[in-house]
mmCIF file with all atom_site columns, C-alpha atoms in Angstrom:
data_model
loop_
_atom_site.group_PDB
_atom_site.id
_atom_site.type_symbol
_atom_site.label_atom_id
_atom_site.label_alt_id
_atom_site.label_comp_id
_atom_site.label_asym_id
_atom_site.label_entity_id
_atom_site.label_seq_id
_atom_site.pdbx_PDB_ins_code
_atom_site.Cartn_x
_atom_site.Cartn_y
_atom_site.Cartn_z
_atom_site.occupancy
_atom_site.B_iso_or_equiv
_atom_site.pdbx_formal_charge
_atom_site.auth_seq_id
_atom_site.auth_comp_id
_atom_site.auth_asym_id
_atom_site.auth_atom_id
_atom_site.pdbx_PDB_model_num
ATOM 1   C CA . GLY A 1 1   ? -3.093  -13.674 -8.524  1.00 67.00 ? 1   GLY A CA 1
ATOM 2   C CA . ALA A 1 2   ? -5.979  -11.035 -8.629  1.00 81.00 ? 2   ALA A CA 1
ATOM 3   C CA . VAL A 1 3   ? -5.635  -8.265  -10.495 1.00 91.00 ? 3   VAL A CA 1
ATOM 4   C CA . VAL A 1 4   ? -7.043  -4.828  -9.712  1.00 95.00 ? 4   VAL A CA 1
ATOM 5   C CA . SER A 1 5   ? -6.996  -1.906  -12.333 1.00 96.00 ? 5   SER A CA 1
ATOM 6   C CA . GLN A 1 6   ? -7.052  1.846   -12.114 1.00 97.00 ? 6   GLN A CA 1
ATOM 7   C CA . HIS A 1 7   ? -7.888  4.674   -14.597 1.00 97.00 ? 7   HIS A CA 1
ATOM 8   C CA . PRO A 1 8   ? -6.311  6.895   -15.308 1.00 97.00 ? 8   PRO A CA 1
ATOM 9   C CA . SER A 1 9   ? -2.626  6.375   -14.475 1.00 96.00 ? 9   SER A CA 1
ATOM 10  C CA . ARG A 1 10  ? -2.064  10.037  -14.727 1.00 97.00 ? 10  ARG A CA 1
ATOM 11  C CA . VAL A 1 11  ? -4.007  13.080  -14.871 1.00 98.00 ? 11  VAL A CA 1
ATOM 12  C CA . ILE A 1 12  ? -3.573  16.850  -14.872 1.00 97.00 ? 12  ILE A CA 1
ATOM 13  C CA . CYS A 1 13  ? -6.074  18.954  -14.170 1.00 96.00 ? 13  CYS A CA 1
ATOM 14  C CA . LYS A 1 14  ? -6.559  22.727  -13.883 1.00 97.00 ? 14  LYS A CA 1
ATOM 15  C CA . SER A 1 15  ? -7.320  23.809  -9.944  1.00 97.00 ? 15  SER A CA 1
ATOM 16  C CA . GLY A 1 16  ? -11.531 24.126  -9.305  1.00 97.00 ? 16  GLY A CA 1
ATOM 17  C CA . THR A 1 17  ? -12.142 21.157  -11.354 1.00 97.00 ? 17  THR A CA 1
ATOM 18  C CA . SER A 1 18  ? -13.053 17.770  -10.502 1.00 97.00 ? 18  SER A CA 1
ATOM 19  C CA . VAL A 1 19  ? -11.393 14.519  -11.323 1.00 98.00 ? 19  VAL A CA 1
ATOM 20  C CA . LYS A 1 20  ? -12.793 10.736  -11.024 1.00 98.00 ? 20  LYS A CA 1
ATOM 21  C CA . ILE A 1 21  ? -10.673 8.034   -10.755 1.00 98.00 ? 21  ILE A CA 1
ATOM 22  C CA . GLU A 1 22  ? -12.098 4.346   -10.662 1.00 97.00 ? 22  GLU A CA 1
ATOM 23  C CA . CYS A 1 23  ? -10.631 1.308   -9.243  1.00 97.00 ? 23  CYS A CA 1
ATOM 24  C CA . ARG A 1 24  ? -11.289 -2.061  -10.769 1.00 96.00 ? 24  ARG A CA 1
ATOM 25  C CA . SER A 1 25  ? -11.198 -5.575  -9.700  1.00 94.00 ? 25  SER A CA 1
ATOM 26  C CA . LEU A 1 26  ? -10.997 -7.429  -12.698 1.00 93.00 ? 26  LEU A CA 1
ATOM 27  C CA . ASP A 1 27  ? -11.188 -10.986 -11.915 1.00 89.00 ? 27  ASP A CA 1
ATOM 28  C CA . PHE A 1 28  ? -12.899 -11.463 -8.754  1.00 91.00 ? 28  PHE A CA 1
ATOM 29  C CA . GLN A 1 29  ? -15.677 -9.479  -6.576  1.00 91.00 ? 29  GLN A CA 1
ATOM 30  C CA . ALA A 1 30  ? -14.614 -7.214  -3.723  1.00 90.00 ? 30  ALA A CA 1
ATOM 31  C CA . THR A 1 31  ? -16.893 -6.224  -1.374  1.00 87.00 ? 31  THR A CA 1
ATOM 32  C CA . THR A 1 32  ? -14.659 -3.708  0.175   1.00 93.00 ? 32  THR A CA 1
ATOM 33  C CA . MET A 1 33  ? -12.160 -1.211  -1.121  1.00 95.00 ? 33  MET A CA 1
ATOM 34  C CA . PHE A 1 34  ? -9.619  0.924   0.333   1.00 95.00 ? 34  PHE A CA 1
ATOM 35  C CA . TRP A 1 35  ? -8.234  4.335   -1.121  1.00 97.00 ? 35  TRP A CA 1
ATOM 36  C CA . TYR A 1 36  ? -4.923  5.699   -0.157  1.00 96.00 ? 36  TYR A CA 1
ATOM 37  C CA . ARG A 1 37  ? -2.804  8.722   -1.029  1.00 96.00 ? 37  ARG A CA 1
ATOM 38  C CA . GLN A 1 38  ? 1.248   9.036   -0.930  1.00 95.00 ? 38  GLN A CA 1
ATOM 39  C CA . PHE A 1 39  ? 2.862   12.276  -1.160  1.00 92.00 ? 39  PHE A CA 1
ATOM 40  C CA . PRO A 1 40  ? 6.604   11.369  -2.078  1.00 88.00 ? 40  PRO A CA 1
ATOM 41  C CA . LYS A 1 41  ? 8.777   9.936   -0.023  1.00 85.00 ? 41  LYS A CA 1
ATOM 42  C CA . GLN A 1 42  ? 6.040   9.281   2.311   1.00 89.00 ? 42  GLN A CA 1
ATOM 43  C CA . SER A 1 43  ? 4.029   5.880   3.218   1.00 90.00 ? 43  SER A CA 1
ATOM 44  C CA . LEU A 1 44  ? 0.793   5.609   2.097   1.00 93.00 ? 44  LEU A CA 1
ATOM 45  C CA . MET A 1 45  ? -1.795  6.647   4.414   1.00 93.00 ? 45  MET A CA 1
ATOM 46  C CA . LEU A 1 46  ? -5.832  5.424   4.271   1.00 94.00 ? 46  LEU A CA 1
ATOM 47  C CA . MET A 1 47  ? -8.280  7.876   3.201   1.00 96.00 ? 47  MET A CA 1
ATOM 48  C CA . ALA A 1 48  ? -11.425 5.746   3.347   1.00 95.00 ? 48  ALA A CA 1
ATOM 49  C CA . THR A 1 49  ? -12.776 2.266   3.256   1.00 94.00 ? 49  THR A CA 1
ATOM 50  C CA . SER A 1 50  ? -15.698 1.731   0.410   1.00 92.00 ? 50  SER A CA 1
ATOM 51  C CA . ASN A 1 51  ? -18.263 -0.806  1.096   1.00 90.00 ? 51  ASN A CA 1
ATOM 52  C CA . GLU A 1 52  ? -20.505 -1.989  -1.618  1.00 89.00 ? 52  GLU A CA 1
ATOM 53  C CA . GLY A 1 53  ? -23.713 -0.743  -1.595  1.00 86.00 ? 53  GLY A CA 1
ATOM 54  C CA . SER A 1 54  ? -23.124 1.433   1.326   1.00 87.00 ? 54  SER A CA 1
ATOM 55  C CA . LYS A 1 55  ? -21.617 4.919   2.307   1.00 90.00 ? 55  LYS A CA 1
ATOM 56  C CA . ALA A 1 56  ? -17.855 5.151   2.665   1.00 93.00 ? 56  ALA A CA 1
ATOM 57  C CA . THR A 1 57  ? -16.036 5.210   5.988   1.00 94.00 ? 57  THR A CA 1
ATOM 58  C CA . TYR A 1 58  ? -13.237 8.151   5.943   1.00 95.00 ? 58  TYR A CA 1
ATOM 59  C CA . GLU A 1 59  ? -10.388 8.229   7.971   1.00 94.00 ? 59  GLU A CA 1
ATOM 60  C CA . GLN A 1 60  ? -9.823  11.023  10.541  1.00 93.00 ? 60  GLN A CA 1
ATOM 61  C CA . GLY A 1 61  ? -9.171  14.436  8.455   1.00 94.00 ? 61  GLY A CA 1
ATOM 62  C CA . VAL A 1 62  ? -10.290 13.436  5.162   1.00 96.00 ? 62  VAL A CA 1
ATOM 63  C CA . GLU A 1 63  ? -13.035 15.695  3.736   1.00 95.00 ? 63  GLU A CA 1
ATOM 64  C CA . LYS A 1 64  ? -15.778 13.485  2.653   1.00 94.00 ? 64  LYS A CA 1
ATOM 65  C CA . ASP A 1 65  ? -17.564 16.373  0.501   1.00 95.00 ? 65  ASP A CA 1
ATOM 66  C CA . LYS A 1 66  ? -14.186 16.776  -1.350  1.00 96.00 ? 66  LYS A CA 1
ATOM 67  C CA . PHE A 1 67  ? -13.378 13.278  -1.821  1.00 97.00 ? 67  PHE A CA 1
ATOM 68  C CA . LEU A 1 68  ? -16.444 11.595  -3.175  1.00 96.00 ? 68  LEU A CA 1
ATOM 69  C CA . ILE A 1 69  ? -16.410 7.796   -3.129  1.00 95.00 ? 69  ILE A CA 1
ATOM 70  C CA . ASN A 1 70  ? -18.986 5.586   -4.789  1.00 92.00 ? 70  ASN A CA 1
ATOM 71  C CA . HIS A 1 71  ? -19.046 1.752   -4.660  1.00 91.00 ? 71  HIS A CA 1
ATOM 72  C CA . ALA A 1 72  ? -21.909 0.750   -6.882  1.00 84.00 ? 72  ALA A CA 1
ATOM 73  C CA . SER A 1 73  ? -20.369 -2.629  -8.018  1.00 91.00 ? 73  SER A CA 1
ATOM 74  C CA . LEU A 1 74  ? -18.795 -5.463  -6.760  1.00 91.00 ? 74  LEU A CA 1
ATOM 75  C CA . THR A 1 75  ? -15.957 -4.514  -9.130  1.00 93.00 ? 75  THR A CA 1
ATOM 76  C CA . LEU A 1 76  ? -15.854 -0.830  -9.305  1.00 95.00 ? 76  LEU A CA 1
ATOM 77  C CA . SER A 1 77  ? -15.341 1.903   -6.943  1.00 95.00 ? 77  SER A CA 1
ATOM 78  C CA . THR A 1 78  ? -14.556 5.429   -7.784  1.00 96.00 ? 78  THR A CA 1
ATOM 79  C CA . LEU A 1 79  ? -13.196 8.533   -6.064  1.00 97.00 ? 79  LEU A CA 1
ATOM 80  C CA . THR A 1 80  ? -13.981 12.084  -7.245  1.00 97.00 ? 80  THR A CA 1
ATOM 81  C CA . VAL A 1 81  ? -11.226 14.827  -6.065  1.00 98.00 ? 81  VAL A CA 1
ATOM 82  C CA . THR A 1 82  ? -13.619 17.807  -6.080  1.00 97.00 ? 82  THR A CA 1
ATOM 83  C CA . SER A 1 83  ? -12.592 21.340  -6.758  1.00 97.00 ? 83  SER A CA 1
ATOM 84  C CA . ALA A 1 84  ? -9.182  20.090  -6.778  1.00 97.00 ? 84  ALA A CA 1
ATOM 85  C CA . HIS A 1 85  ? -6.741  22.190  -5.318  1.00 97.00 ? 85  HIS A CA 1
ATOM 86  C CA . PRO A 1 86  ? -2.686  22.329  -5.890  1.00 97.00 ? 86  PRO A CA 1
ATOM 87  C CA . GLU A 1 87  ? -2.456  20.624  -2.578  1.00 96.00 ? 87  GLU A CA 1
ATOM 88  C CA . ASP A 1 88  ? -4.473  17.521  -3.751  1.00 97.00 ? 88  ASP A CA 1
ATOM 89  C CA . SER A 1 89  ? -1.637  16.677  -5.824  1.00 97.00 ? 89  SER A CA 1
ATOM 90  C CA . SER A 1 90  ? -0.438  13.195  -4.558  1.00 97.00 ? 90  SER A CA 1
ATOM 91  C CA . PHE A 1 91  ? -0.363  9.607   -6.047  1.00 97.00 ? 91  PHE A CA 1
ATOM 92  C CA . TYR A 1 92  ? -3.411  7.693   -5.176  1.00 98.00 ? 92  TYR A CA 1
ATOM 93  C CA . ILE A 1 93  ? -3.931  3.921   -4.844  1.00 97.00 ? 93  ILE A CA 1
ATOM 94  C CA . CYS A 1 94  ? -6.604  1.373   -4.184  1.00 97.00 ? 94  CYS A CA 1
ATOM 95  C CA . SER A 1 95  ? -6.925  -2.043  -3.311  1.00 95.00 ? 95  SER A CA 1
ATOM 96  C CA . ALA A 1 96  ? -9.361  -4.392  -3.444  1.00 94.00 ? 96  ALA A CA 1
ATOM 97  C CA . ARG A 1 97  ? -9.857  -6.905  0.019   1.00 91.00 ? 97  ARG A CA 1
ATOM 98  C CA . VAL A 1 98  ? -9.769  -10.711 -1.070  1.00 86.00 ? 98  VAL A CA 1
ATOM 99  C CA . ASP A 1 99  ? -10.335 -11.907 2.482   1.00 84.00 ? 99  ASP A CA 1
ATOM 100 C CA . ARG A 1 100 ? -9.816  -10.419 6.042   1.00 84.00 ? 100 ARG A CA 1
ATOM 101 C CA . TYR A 1 101 ? -6.226  -9.684  5.805   1.00 88.00 ? 101 TYR A CA 1
ATOM 102 C CA . GLU A 1 102 ? -5.378  -10.051 2.071   1.00 88.00 ? 102 GLU A CA 1
ATOM 103 C CA . GLN A 1 103 ? -5.972  -7.204  -0.447  1.00 90.00 ? 103 GLN A CA 1
ATOM 104 C CA . TYR A 1 104 ? -4.428  -6.390  -3.925  1.00 93.00 ? 104 TYR A CA 1
ATOM 105 C CA . PHE A 1 105 ? -3.216  -2.950  -5.101  1.00 94.00 ? 105 PHE A CA 1
ATOM 106 C CA . GLY A 1 106 ? -4.028  -1.490  -8.081  1.00 95.00 ? 106 GLY A CA 1
ATOM 107 C CA . PRO A 1 107 ? -1.303  0.571   -10.156 1.00 95.00 ? 107 PRO A CA 1
ATOM 108 C CA . GLY A 1 108 ? -1.958  3.927   -8.863  1.00 96.00 ? 108 GLY A CA 1
ATOM 109 C CA . THR A 1 109 ? -3.134  7.579   -10.262 1.00 97.00 ? 109 THR A CA 1
ATOM 110 C CA . ARG A 1 110 ? -0.754  10.226  -10.181 1.00 97.00 ? 110 ARG A CA 1
ATOM 111 C CA . LEU A 1 111 ? -2.830  13.417  -9.788  1.00 97.00 ? 111 LEU A CA 1
ATOM 112 C CA . THR A 1 112 ? -1.423  16.957  -10.633 1.00 97.00 ? 112 THR A CA 1
ATOM 113 C CA . VAL A 1 113 ? -3.197  20.023  -9.796  1.00 97.00 ? 113 VAL A CA 1
ATOM 114 C CA . THR A 1 114 ? -2.265  22.968  -11.889 1.00 97.00 ? 114 THR A CA 1
ATOM 115 C CA . LYS B 2 1   ? 5.870   7.825   16.294  1.00 64.00 ? 1   LYS B CA 1
ATOM 116 C CA . ASN B 2 2   ? 4.569   5.448   13.884  1.00 78.00 ? 2   ASN B CA 1
ATOM 117 C CA . GLU B 2 3   ? 3.309   2.428   14.862  1.00 89.00 ? 3   GLU B CA 1
ATOM 118 C CA . VAL B 2 4   ? 5.065   0.498   11.809  1.00 93.00 ? 4   VAL B CA 1
ATOM 119 C CA . GLU B 2 5   ? 8.683   1.161   11.885  1.00 94.00 ? 5   GLU B CA 1
ATOM 120 C CA . GLN B 2 6   ? 11.328  0.199   9.363   1.00 96.00 ? 6   GLN B CA 1
ATOM 121 C CA . SER B 2 7   ? 14.840  0.059   8.910   1.00 96.00 ? 7   SER B CA 1
ATOM 122 C CA . PRO B 2 8   ? 17.251  0.828   7.335   1.00 97.00 ? 8   PRO B CA 1
ATOM 123 C CA . GLN B 2 9   ? 15.453  3.346   5.056   1.00 96.00 ? 9   GLN B CA 1
ATOM 124 C CA . ASN B 2 10  ? 17.871  3.234   2.635   1.00 97.00 ? 10  ASN B CA 1
ATOM 125 C CA . LEU B 2 11  ? 20.247  0.295   1.592   1.00 98.00 ? 11  LEU B CA 1
ATOM 126 C CA . THR B 2 12  ? 22.982  -0.313  -0.719  1.00 98.00 ? 12  THR B CA 1
ATOM 127 C CA . ALA B 2 13  ? 24.369  -3.528  -1.363  1.00 98.00 ? 13  ALA B CA 1
ATOM 128 C CA . GLN B 2 14  ? 26.645  -5.262  -3.714  1.00 98.00 ? 14  GLN B CA 1
ATOM 129 C CA . GLU B 2 15  ? 25.360  -8.033  -6.156  1.00 98.00 ? 15  GLU B CA 1
ATOM 130 C CA . GLY B 2 16  ? 25.290  -11.683 -4.315  1.00 98.00 ? 16  GLY B CA 1
ATOM 131 C CA . GLU B 2 17  ? 25.015  -9.866  -0.883  1.00 98.00 ? 17  GLU B CA 1
ATOM 132 C CA . PHE B 2 18  ? 22.256  -10.878 1.984   1.00 98.00 ? 18  PHE B CA 1
ATOM 133 C CA . ILE B 2 19  ? 19.807  -8.455  2.355   1.00 98.00 ? 19  ILE B CA 1
ATOM 134 C CA . THR B 2 20  ? 17.860  -7.732  5.731   1.00 98.00 ? 20  THR B CA 1
ATOM 135 C CA . ILE B 2 21  ? 15.272  -5.263  5.956   1.00 98.00 ? 21  ILE B CA 1
ATOM 136 C CA . ASN B 2 22  ? 13.339  -5.113  9.400   1.00 98.00 ? 22  ASN B CA 1
ATOM 137 C CA . CYS B 2 23  ? 10.028  -4.145  10.410  1.00 98.00 ? 23  CYS B CA 1
ATOM 138 C CA . SER B 2 24  ? 9.084   -3.693  14.138  1.00 97.00 ? 24  SER B CA 1
ATOM 139 C CA . TYR B 2 25  ? 5.546   -2.428  15.455  1.00 94.00 ? 25  TYR B CA 1
ATOM 140 C CA . SER B 2 26  ? 4.354   -1.399  18.515  1.00 90.00 ? 26  SER B CA 1
ATOM 141 C CA . VAL B 2 27  ? 0.802   -2.973  19.000  1.00 89.00 ? 27  VAL B CA 1
ATOM 142 C CA . GLY B 2 28  ? -0.836  -6.512  18.400  1.00 89.00 ? 28  GLY B CA 1
ATOM 143 C CA . ILE B 2 29  ? -1.465  -7.340  15.017  1.00 92.00 ? 29  ILE B CA 1
ATOM 144 C CA . SER B 2 30  ? -3.506  -9.708  12.876  1.00 91.00 ? 30  SER B CA 1
ATOM 145 C CA . ALA B 2 31  ? -1.367  -10.126 9.808   1.00 93.00 ? 31  ALA B CA 1
ATOM 146 C CA . LEU B 2 32  ? 1.705   -8.603  8.352   1.00 96.00 ? 32  LEU B CA 1
ATOM 147 C CA . HIS B 2 33  ? 2.586   -7.710  4.651   1.00 96.00 ? 33  HIS B CA 1
ATOM 148 C CA . TRP B 2 34  ? 5.544   -7.280  3.231   1.00 98.00 ? 34  TRP B CA 1
ATOM 149 C CA . LEU B 2 35  ? 4.843   -5.056  -0.473  1.00 97.00 ? 35  LEU B CA 1
ATOM 150 C CA . GLN B 2 36  ? 7.448   -3.839  -2.874  1.00 97.00 ? 36  GLN B CA 1
ATOM 151 C CA . GLN B 2 37  ? 6.643   -0.578  -4.697  1.00 95.00 ? 37  GLN B CA 1
ATOM 152 C CA . HIS B 2 38  ? 8.035   -0.044  -7.880  1.00 93.00 ? 38  HIS B CA 1
ATOM 153 C CA . PRO B 2 39  ? 9.148   3.114   -9.816  1.00 90.00 ? 39  PRO B CA 1
ATOM 154 C CA . GLY B 2 40  ? 5.861   4.078   -11.190 1.00 88.00 ? 40  GLY B CA 1
ATOM 155 C CA . GLY B 2 41  ? 4.209   3.595   -7.706  1.00 90.00 ? 41  GLY B CA 1
ATOM 156 C CA . GLY B 2 42  ? 2.373   0.343   -8.261  1.00 92.00 ? 42  GLY B CA 1
ATOM 157 C CA . ILE B 2 43  ? 2.508   -2.151  -5.608  1.00 94.00 ? 43  ILE B CA 1
ATOM 158 C CA . VAL B 2 44  ? 2.927   -5.714  -5.212  1.00 93.00 ? 44  VAL B CA 1
ATOM 159 C CA . SER B 2 45  ? 2.597   -8.063  -2.388  1.00 92.00 ? 45  SER B CA 1
ATOM 160 C CA . LEU B 2 46  ? 5.249   -10.204 -1.294  1.00 96.00 ? 46  LEU B CA 1
ATOM 161 C CA . PHE B 2 47  ? 4.151   -12.174 1.335   1.00 95.00 ? 47  PHE B CA 1
ATOM 162 C CA . MET B 2 48  ? 1.459   -11.809 4.097   1.00 94.00 ? 48  MET B CA 1
ATOM 163 C CA . LEU B 2 49  ? 1.911   -13.785 7.442   1.00 94.00 ? 49  LEU B CA 1
ATOM 164 C CA . SER B 2 50  ? 0.910   -13.974 11.020  1.00 93.00 ? 50  SER B CA 1
ATOM 165 C CA . SER B 2 51  ? 3.147   -16.568 12.396  1.00 94.00 ? 51  SER B CA 1
ATOM 166 C CA . GLY B 2 52  ? 6.352   -18.470 11.614  1.00 95.00 ? 52  GLY B CA 1
ATOM 167 C CA . LYS B 2 53  ? 8.564   -17.947 7.932   1.00 97.00 ? 53  LYS B CA 1
ATOM 168 C CA . LYS B 2 54  ? 7.449   -17.943 4.392   1.00 97.00 ? 54  LYS B CA 1
ATOM 169 C CA . LYS B 2 55  ? 9.839   -18.323 1.487   1.00 97.00 ? 55  LYS B CA 1
ATOM 170 C CA . HIS B 2 56  ? 9.538   -17.596 -2.301  1.00 96.00 ? 56  HIS B CA 1
ATOM 171 C CA . GLY B 2 57  ? 12.346  -17.920 -4.438  1.00 97.00 ? 57  GLY B CA 1
ATOM 172 C CA . ARG B 2 58  ? 15.158  -15.610 -3.376  1.00 98.00 ? 58  ARG B CA 1
ATOM 173 C CA . LEU B 2 59  ? 12.749  -14.004 -0.603  1.00 98.00 ? 59  LEU B CA 1
ATOM 174 C CA . ILE B 2 60  ? 12.273  -14.964 2.739   1.00 98.00 ? 60  ILE B CA 1
ATOM 175 C CA . ALA B 2 61  ? 9.869   -13.207 5.281   1.00 98.00 ? 61  ALA B CA 1
ATOM 176 C CA . THR B 2 62  ? 10.024  -14.306 9.114   1.00 98.00 ? 62  THR B CA 1
ATOM 177 C CA . ILE B 2 63  ? 7.845   -12.621 12.162  1.00 97.00 ? 63  ILE B CA 1
ATOM 178 C CA . ASN B 2 64  ? 8.507   -13.369 15.646  1.00 96.00 ? 64  ASN B CA 1
ATOM 179 C CA . ILE B 2 65  ? 5.078   -12.002 17.327  1.00 92.00 ? 65  ILE B CA 1
ATOM 180 C CA . GLN B 2 66  ? 6.324   -12.113 20.941  1.00 92.00 ? 66  GLN B CA 1
ATOM 181 C CA . GLU B 2 67  ? 8.978   -9.460  19.801  1.00 94.00 ? 67  GLU B CA 1
ATOM 182 C CA . LYS B 2 68  ? 6.793   -7.417  17.561  1.00 95.00 ? 68  LYS B CA 1
ATOM 183 C CA . HIS B 2 69  ? 9.231   -8.066  14.560  1.00 97.00 ? 69  HIS B CA 1
ATOM 184 C CA . SER B 2 70  ? 9.440   -9.248  11.299  1.00 98.00 ? 70  SER B CA 1
ATOM 185 C CA . SER B 2 71  ? 12.281  -9.225  8.614   1.00 98.00 ? 71  SER B CA 1
ATOM 186 C CA . LEU B 2 72  ? 12.332  -9.660  5.014   1.00 98.00 ? 72  LEU B CA 1
ATOM 187 C CA . HIS B 2 73  ? 15.612  -11.346 3.598   1.00 98.00 ? 73  HIS B CA 1
ATOM 188 C CA . ILE B 2 74  ? 16.941  -11.617 0.115   1.00 98.00 ? 74  ILE B CA 1
ATOM 189 C CA . THR B 2 75  ? 19.338  -14.062 -0.773  1.00 98.00 ? 75  THR B CA 1
ATOM 190 C CA . ALA B 2 76  ? 21.650  -13.501 -3.464  1.00 98.00 ? 76  ALA B CA 1
ATOM 191 C CA . SER B 2 77  ? 20.819  -10.170 -4.070  1.00 98.00 ? 77  SER B CA 1
ATOM 192 C CA . HIS B 2 78  ? 20.638  -8.688  -7.988  1.00 97.00 ? 78  HIS B CA 1
ATOM 193 C CA . PRO B 2 79  ? 20.254  -5.345  -9.355  1.00 97.00 ? 79  PRO B CA 1
ATOM 194 C CA . ARG B 2 80  ? 16.506  -6.152  -10.399 1.00 96.00 ? 80  ARG B CA 1
ATOM 195 C CA . ASP B 2 81  ? 15.903  -6.440  -6.639  1.00 97.00 ? 81  ASP B CA 1
ATOM 196 C CA . SER B 2 82  ? 16.351  -2.570  -6.478  1.00 98.00 ? 82  SER B CA 1
ATOM 197 C CA . THR B 2 83  ? 12.957  -0.961  -5.437  1.00 97.00 ? 83  THR B CA 1
ATOM 198 C CA . VAL B 2 84  ? 11.094  0.372   -2.438  1.00 97.00 ? 84  VAL B CA 1
ATOM 199 C CA . TYR B 2 85  ? 9.945   -2.505  0.205   1.00 98.00 ? 85  TYR B CA 1
ATOM 200 C CA . ILE B 2 86  ? 7.295   -1.552  2.629   1.00 97.00 ? 86  ILE B CA 1
ATOM 201 C CA . CYS B 2 87  ? 6.004   -3.437  5.500   1.00 97.00 ? 87  CYS B CA 1
ATOM 202 C CA . ALA B 2 88  ? 2.575   -2.954  6.574   1.00 96.00 ? 88  ALA B CA 1
ATOM 203 C CA . ALA B 2 89  ? 0.223   -4.286  9.419   1.00 94.00 ? 89  ALA B CA 1
ATOM 204 C CA . TRP B 2 90  ? -3.051  -5.093  10.401  1.00 92.00 ? 90  TRP B CA 1
ATOM 205 C CA . LEU B 2 91  ? -3.030  -3.488  14.059  1.00 88.00 ? 91  LEU B CA 1
ATOM 206 C CA . ARG B 2 92  ? -5.419  -4.887  16.322  1.00 85.00 ? 92  ARG B CA 1
ATOM 207 C CA . GLY B 2 93  ? -8.124  -3.040  18.460  1.00 74.00 ? 93  GLY B CA 1
ATOM 208 C CA . GLY B 2 94  ? -10.412 -0.473  17.821  1.00 61.00 ? 94  GLY B CA 1
ATOM 209 C CA . ASN B 2 95  ? -10.651 0.324   13.827  1.00 68.00 ? 95  ASN B CA 1
ATOM 210 C CA . GLU B 2 96  ? -8.549  -2.426  12.384  1.00 72.00 ? 96  GLU B CA 1
ATOM 211 C CA . LYS B 2 97  ? -6.862  -1.158  9.327   1.00 81.00 ? 97  LYS B CA 1
ATOM 212 C CA . LEU B 2 98  ? -3.438  -1.610  7.123   1.00 90.00 ? 98  LEU B CA 1
ATOM 213 C CA . THR B 2 99  ? -1.116  0.806   8.722   1.00 92.00 ? 99  THR B CA 1
ATOM 214 C CA . PHE B 2 100 ? 2.070   1.246   6.710   1.00 94.00 ? 100 PHE B CA 1
ATOM 215 C CA . GLY B 2 101 ? 5.839   1.814   7.238   1.00 94.00 ? 101 GLY B CA 1
ATOM 216 C CA . THR B 2 102 ? 7.888   4.464   5.664   1.00 91.00 ? 102 THR B CA 1
ATOM 217 C CA . GLY B 2 103 ? 9.462   1.746   3.187   1.00 95.00 ? 103 GLY B CA 1
ATOM 218 C CA . THR B 2 104 ? 12.932  0.795   2.581   1.00 97.00 ? 104 THR B CA 1
ATOM 219 C CA . ARG B 2 105 ? 14.907  2.155   -0.883  1.00 97.00 ? 105 ARG B CA 1
ATOM 220 C CA . LEU B 2 106 ? 17.095  -1.057  -1.806  1.00 98.00 ? 106 LEU B CA 1
ATOM 221 C CA . THR B 2 107 ? 19.627  -0.325  -4.542  1.00 98.00 ? 107 THR B CA 1
ATOM 222 C CA . ILE B 2 108 ? 22.084  -3.449  -5.786  1.00 98.00 ? 108 ILE B CA 1
ATOM 223 C CA . ILE B 2 109 ? 25.106  -2.277  -7.464  1.00 98.00 ? 109 ILE B CA 1
ATOM 224 C CA . PRO B 2 110 ? 26.245  -4.932  -10.149 1.00 96.00 ? 110 PRO B CA 1
#
């Protein structure tokens, strides 16, 4: 099946710094990738939809200036958490769309902001 | 109220038992996924279905569109089946996006 990778798998950063998370589709091209956030014992929540070559579409309540998304190629989308705060600590997971209703998930990135 | 509801939240069973996890949704859907989330957080897609029934090994997924309900069954359960199972549905209307249930934590005791 299709493989989606994420890097890094785990990151610890200081409050106020920025962190970039990469999501790659390894053996297929994805015009659409999704970014989710998951807090402990909660379900995944969609943050934004990333479309190759155009601006991301953010869900209500997600600050686009804080969570910068770039989808510069058909195999790579990046999420940058700017000026990170402890409340941004969470599990971030991306997925890449294969067709209209099918998508494959990356392994996730655990972000801890100290 | 979440548009995708799962039950039970936690399920503990003996090895070999037949397992059923339920998912109900409140609006029309285009497709429904059953996912498995491993302890490290990674998610694996088990099934995607929009009607009927699918089977893969010991796993069976069914969906009843009229009743807005889907089930995931595991036959001859094994301790390695212990993990979190998540139902997620593409809800119709407006901004179509994948909406997740809260998950079911399954523990199979040897």
